[in-house]
């Protein structure tokens, strides 16, 4: 494991690897467990995962990179996802995303300089009747515009 990971993170990862190494089809639950605990799946641990699960590093990388849910880098304290599915685009999510990228000073997959918000695209939140939709942390919000989203961000970041 890597010196960039804290001792606590390394311990959690090792425990998850041990818990999943003999589980048939254990890669996906393992990746979810690691991301749930430390917020991302560090690329530096792919060799440890591949060895424990008798997979190649390329197979581990392939699964992590295929599923948009998995992140390979640390994220901000809060995660803002903007829906980019057809319904949301038809209702103005492209304008919303441009305004928010400008307001936050980041592009997709980046975190604000203060480390508070990571901006991610998502390809359907299942809230099509209330487009455009965003998800802030684990809450979905509909009929959004940049002012409403900015208010939500201010609420979770400052209050």
PDB file of C-alpha atoms in Angstrom:
ATOM      1  CA  UNK A   1       0.000   0.000   0.000  1.00  0.00           C
ATOM      2  CA  UNK A   2       1.002   3.585  -0.397  1.00  0.00           C
ATOM      3  CA  UNK A   3       2.427   6.101   2.021  1.00  0.00           C
ATOM      4  CA  UNK A   4      -0.155   8.591   0.699  1.00  0.00           C
ATOM      5  CA  UNK A   5      -2.852   6.569   2.428  1.00  0.00           C
ATOM      6  CA  UNK A   6      -3.261   7.065   6.146  1.00  0.00           C
ATOM      7  CA  UNK A   7      -2.627   4.155   8.466  1.00  0.00           C
ATOM      8  CA  UNK A   8      -6.368   4.043   9.170  1.00  0.00           C
ATOM      9  CA  UNK A   9      -7.175   3.875   5.442  1.00  0.00           C
ATOM     10  CA  UNK A  10      -4.608   1.124   4.910  1.00  0.00           C
ATOM     11  CA  UNK A  11      -6.068  -0.877   7.799  1.00  0.00           C
ATOM     12  CA  UNK A  12      -9.619  -0.510   6.458  1.00  0.00           C
ATOM     13  CA  UNK A  13      -8.568  -1.535   2.954  1.00  0.00           C
ATOM     14  CA  UNK A  14      -6.668  -4.590   4.211  1.00  0.00           C
ATOM     15  CA  UNK A  15      -9.684  -5.659   6.286  1.00  0.00           C
ATOM     16  CA  UNK A  16     -12.006  -5.314   3.289  1.00  0.00           C
ATOM     17  CA  UNK A  17      -9.631  -7.273   1.056  1.00  0.00           C
ATOM     18  CA  UNK A  18      -9.420 -10.071   3.622  1.00  0.00           C
ATOM     19  CA  UNK A  19     -13.207 -10.124   4.045  1.00  0.00           C
ATOM     20  CA  UNK A  20     -13.808 -10.413   0.286  1.00  0.00           C
ATOM     21  CA  UNK A  21     -10.880 -12.468  -0.979  1.00  0.00           C
ATOM     22  CA  UNK A  22     -12.705 -15.804  -0.795  1.00  0.00           C
ATOM     23  CA  UNK A  23     -16.136 -14.520  -1.806  1.00  0.00           C
ATOM     24  CA  UNK A  24     -17.136 -15.635  -5.314  1.00  0.00           C
ATOM     25  CA  UNK A  25     -17.655 -12.487  -7.365  1.00  0.00           C
ATOM     26  CA  UNK A  26     -16.229 -10.452  -4.493  1.00  0.00           C
ATOM     27  CA  UNK A  27     -14.630  -7.693  -6.565  1.00  0.00           C
ATOM     28  CA  UNK A  28     -17.673  -5.417  -6.836  1.00  0.00           C
ATOM     29  CA  UNK A  29     -18.639  -5.678  -3.141  1.00  0.00           C
ATOM     30  CA  UNK A  30     -14.978  -5.104  -2.244  1.00  0.00           C
ATOM     31  CA  UNK A  31     -14.728  -1.976  -4.392  1.00  0.00           C
ATOM     32  CA  UNK A  32     -17.970  -0.628  -2.933  1.00  0.00           C
ATOM     33  CA  UNK A  33     -16.779  -1.294   0.622  1.00  0.00           C
ATOM     34  CA  UNK A  34     -13.483   0.497   0.037  1.00  0.00           C
ATOM     35  CA  UNK A  35     -15.141   3.498  -1.600  1.00  0.00           C
ATOM     36  CA  UNK A  36     -17.821   3.653   1.102  1.00  0.00           C
ATOM     37  CA  UNK A  37     -15.141   3.821   3.792  1.00  0.00           C
ATOM     38  CA  UNK A  38     -12.490   6.077   2.297  1.00  0.00           C
ATOM     39  CA  UNK A  39     -14.391   7.851  -0.487  1.00  0.00           C
ATOM     40  CA  UNK A  40     -12.532   6.402  -3.467  1.00  0.00           C
ATOM     41  CA  UNK A  41     -10.641   3.350  -4.750  1.00  0.00           C
ATOM     42  CA  UNK A  42      -6.947   4.293  -4.917  1.00  0.00           C
ATOM     43  CA  UNK A  43      -5.143   2.923  -7.960  1.00  0.00           C
ATOM     44  CA  UNK A  44      -2.176   2.062  -5.765  1.00  0.00           C
ATOM     45  CA  UNK A  45      -4.183  -0.781  -4.186  1.00  0.00           C
ATOM     46  CA  UNK A  46      -5.069  -2.527  -7.459  1.00  0.00           C
ATOM     47  CA  UNK A  47      -2.110  -4.942  -7.126  1.00  0.00           C
ATOM     48  CA  UNK A  48      -3.196  -5.917  -3.598  1.00  0.00           C
ATOM     49  CA  UNK A  49      -6.758  -6.504  -4.792  1.00  0.00           C
ATOM     50  CA  UNK A  50      -5.662  -8.446  -7.866  1.00  0.00           C
ATOM     51  CA  UNK A  51      -3.387 -10.710  -5.835  1.00  0.00           C
ATOM     52  CA  UNK A  52      -6.035 -11.441  -3.193  1.00  0.00           C
ATOM     53  CA  UNK A  53      -8.784 -12.139  -5.729  1.00  0.00           C
ATOM     54  CA  UNK A  54      -6.577 -13.930  -8.298  1.00  0.00           C
ATOM     55  CA  UNK A  55      -7.282 -11.314 -10.954  1.00  0.00           C
ATOM     56  CA  UNK A  56      -4.979  -9.250 -13.115  1.00  0.00           C
ATOM     57  CA  UNK A  57      -4.393  -5.610 -12.289  1.00  0.00           C
ATOM     58  CA  UNK A  58      -5.911  -4.861 -15.698  1.00  0.00           C
ATOM     59  CA  UNK A  59      -9.129  -6.643 -14.703  1.00  0.00           C
ATOM     60  CA  UNK A  60      -9.397  -4.611 -11.509  1.00  0.00           C
ATOM     61  CA  UNK A  61      -8.679  -1.399 -13.414  1.00  0.00           C
ATOM     62  CA  UNK A  62     -11.202  -2.382 -16.081  1.00  0.00           C
ATOM     63  CA  UNK A  63     -14.009  -2.778 -13.546  1.00  0.00           C
ATOM     64  CA  UNK A  64     -13.189   0.454 -11.704  1.00  0.00           C
ATOM     65  CA  UNK A  65     -12.936   2.467 -14.920  1.00  0.00           C
ATOM     66  CA  UNK A  66     -16.059   0.906 -16.491  1.00  0.00           C
ATOM     67  CA  UNK A  67     -18.418   1.900 -13.691  1.00  0.00           C
ATOM     68  CA  UNK A  68     -18.817   5.672 -13.368  1.00  0.00           C
ATOM     69  CA  UNK A  69     -19.738   5.255  -9.702  1.00  0.00           C
ATOM     70  CA  UNK A  70     -16.164   4.407  -8.707  1.00  0.00           C
ATOM     71  CA  UNK A  71     -13.689   7.207  -8.086  1.00  0.00           C
ATOM     72  CA  UNK A  72      -9.911   6.828  -8.156  1.00  0.00           C
ATOM     73  CA  UNK A  73      -9.018  10.054  -6.344  1.00  0.00           C
ATOM     74  CA  UNK A  74     -10.081  11.709  -3.100  1.00  0.00           C
ATOM     75  CA  UNK A  75     -13.186  13.857  -3.300  1.00  0.00           C
ATOM     76  CA  UNK A  76     -14.462  16.934  -1.554  1.00  0.00           C
ATOM     77  CA  UNK A  77     -16.468  16.910   1.630  1.00  0.00           C
ATOM     78  CA  UNK A  78     -19.659  17.205  -0.452  1.00  0.00           C
ATOM     79  CA  UNK A  79     -20.435  15.653  -3.847  1.00  0.00           C
ATOM     80  CA  UNK A  80     -22.626  17.494  -6.348  1.00  0.00           C
ATOM     81  CA  UNK A  81     -23.815  15.433  -9.302  1.00  0.00           C
ATOM     82  CA  UNK A  82     -25.574  17.044 -12.248  1.00  0.00           C
ATOM     83  CA  UNK A  83     -27.835  14.810 -14.311  1.00  0.00           C
ATOM     84  CA  UNK A  84     -26.864  14.719 -17.980  1.00  0.00           C
ATOM     85  CA  UNK A  85     -29.592  12.372 -19.217  1.00  0.00           C
ATOM     86  CA  UNK A  86     -31.851  13.396 -22.094  1.00  0.00           C
ATOM     87  CA  UNK A  87     -34.772  14.664 -20.015  1.00  0.00           C
ATOM     88  CA  UNK A  88     -32.566  16.901 -17.890  1.00  0.00           C
ATOM     89  CA  UNK A  89     -30.723  18.183 -20.952  1.00  0.00           C
ATOM     90  CA  UNK A  90     -34.038  19.024 -22.604  1.00  0.00           C
ATOM     91  CA  UNK A  91     -34.957  21.039 -19.513  1.00  0.00           C
ATOM     92  CA  UNK A  92     -31.729  23.026 -19.271  1.00  0.00           C
ATOM     93  CA  UNK A  93     -29.098  20.943 -17.471  1.00  0.00           C
ATOM     94  CA  UNK A  94     -26.434  22.018 -19.994  1.00  0.00           C
ATOM     95  CA  UNK A  95     -26.942  25.660 -19.004  1.00  0.00           C
ATOM     96  CA  UNK A  96     -27.049  24.639 -15.332  1.00  0.00           C
ATOM     97  CA  UNK A  97     -23.797  22.700 -15.603  1.00  0.00           C
ATOM     98  CA  UNK A  98     -22.009  25.595 -17.376  1.00  0.00           C
ATOM     99  CA  UNK A  99     -23.156  28.082 -14.748  1.00  0.00           C
ATOM    100  CA  UNK A 100     -22.160  25.817 -11.857  1.00  0.00           C
ATOM    101  CA  UNK A 101     -18.766  24.989 -13.357  1.00  0.00           C
ATOM    102  CA  UNK A 102     -18.119  28.714 -13.652  1.00  0.00           C
ATOM    103  CA  UNK A 103     -19.464  29.545 -10.191  1.00  0.00           C
ATOM    104  CA  UNK A 104     -17.522  26.736  -8.489  1.00  0.00           C
ATOM    105  CA  UNK A 105     -14.390  27.223 -10.603  1.00  0.00           C
ATOM    106  CA  UNK A 106     -14.121  23.519 -11.444  1.00  0.00           C
ATOM    107  CA  UNK A 107     -14.892  21.098 -14.243  1.00  0.00           C
ATOM    108  CA  UNK A 108     -16.368  17.635 -13.861  1.00  0.00           C
ATOM    109  CA  UNK A 109     -14.299  15.300 -11.665  1.00  0.00           C
ATOM    110  CA  UNK A 110     -12.639  18.242  -9.923  1.00  0.00           C
ATOM    111  CA  UNK A 111     -12.906  19.580  -6.393  1.00  0.00           C
ATOM    112  CA  UNK A 112     -13.180  23.217  -5.362  1.00  0.00           C
ATOM    113  CA  UNK A 113      -9.997  24.776  -4.012  1.00  0.00           C
ATOM    114  CA  UNK A 114     -11.384  24.765  -0.475  1.00  0.00           C
ATOM    115  CA  UNK A 115     -11.963  20.994  -0.736  1.00  0.00           C
ATOM    116  CA  UNK A 116     -15.659  21.333   0.005  1.00  0.00           C
ATOM    117  CA  UNK A 117     -17.384  20.332  -3.269  1.00  0.00           C
ATOM    118  CA  UNK A 118     -16.575  17.783  -5.957  1.00  0.00           C
ATOM    119  CA  UNK A 119     -18.558  18.134  -9.202  1.00  0.00           C
ATOM    120  CA  UNK A 120     -19.541  14.939 -11.027  1.00  0.00           C
ATOM    121  CA  UNK A 121     -21.730  14.108 -14.002  1.00  0.00           C
ATOM    122  CA  UNK A 122     -24.406  11.464 -13.599  1.00  0.00           C
ATOM    123  CA  UNK A 123     -26.463   9.907 -16.361  1.00  0.00           C
ATOM    124  CA  UNK A 124     -29.851   9.555 -14.710  1.00  0.00           C
ATOM    125  CA  UNK A 125     -31.102  10.194 -11.219  1.00  0.00           C
ATOM    126  CA  UNK A 126     -34.533   8.737 -11.927  1.00  0.00           C
ATOM    127  CA  UNK A 127     -36.129  12.130 -11.379  1.00  0.00           C
ATOM    128  CA  UNK A 128     -37.024  12.861 -14.999  1.00  0.00           C
ATOM    129  CA  UNK A 129     -40.421  14.361 -14.178  1.00  0.00           C
ATOM    130  CA  UNK A 130     -38.650  17.079 -12.207  1.00  0.00           C
ATOM    131  CA  UNK A 131     -35.822  17.901 -14.619  1.00  0.00           C
ATOM    132  CA  UNK A 132     -33.228  19.251 -14.381  1.00  0.00           C
ATOM    133  CA  UNK A 133     -32.105  17.234 -11.388  1.00  0.00           C
ATOM    134  CA  UNK A 134     -29.020  17.201  -9.215  1.00  0.00           C
ATOM    135  CA  UNK A 135     -27.886  15.096  -6.317  1.00  0.00           C
ATOM    136  CA  UNK A 136     -26.036  16.738  -3.458  1.00  0.00           C
ATOM    137  CA  UNK A 137     -24.451  14.097  -1.260  1.00  0.00           C
ATOM    138  CA  UNK A 138     -27.267  11.512  -1.047  1.00  0.00           C
ATOM    139  CA  UNK A 139     -30.258  13.800  -1.682  1.00  0.00           C
ATOM    140  CA  UNK A 140     -31.887  14.242  -5.098  1.00  0.00           C
ATOM    141  CA  UNK A 141     -33.352  17.638  -5.981  1.00  0.00           C
ATOM    142  CA  UNK A 142     -35.516  18.504  -8.968  1.00  0.00           C
ATOM    143  CA  UNK A 143     -36.461  21.560 -11.011  1.00  0.00           C
ATOM    144  CA  UNK A 144     -33.094  23.083 -10.294  1.00  0.00           C
ATOM    145  CA  UNK A 145     -31.361  26.184 -11.547  1.00  0.00           C
ATOM    146  CA  UNK A 146     -27.937  27.532 -10.597  1.00  0.00           C
ATOM    147  CA  UNK A 147     -29.340  29.823  -7.885  1.00  0.00           C
ATOM    148  CA  UNK A 148     -31.200  26.964  -6.183  1.00  0.00           C
ATOM    149  CA  UNK A 149     -28.154  24.699  -6.357  1.00  0.00           C
ATOM    150  CA  UNK A 150     -25.917  27.468  -5.010  1.00  0.00           C
ATOM    151  CA  UNK A 151     -28.312  27.873  -2.062  1.00  0.00           C
ATOM    152  CA  UNK A 152     -28.154  24.113  -1.388  1.00  0.00           C
ATOM    153  CA  UNK A 153     -24.368  24.171  -1.483  1.00  0.00           C
ATOM    154  CA  UNK A 154     -24.210  27.164   0.850  1.00  0.00           C
ATOM    155  CA  UNK A 155     -26.599  25.398   3.230  1.00  0.00           C
ATOM    156  CA  UNK A 156     -24.530  22.202   3.494  1.00  0.00           C
ATOM    157  CA  UNK A 157     -21.140  23.929   3.456  1.00  0.00           C
ATOM    158  CA  UNK A 158     -21.906  26.722   5.904  1.00  0.00           C
ATOM    159  CA  UNK A 159     -24.937  25.845   7.869  1.00  0.00           C
TER     160      UNK A 159
END
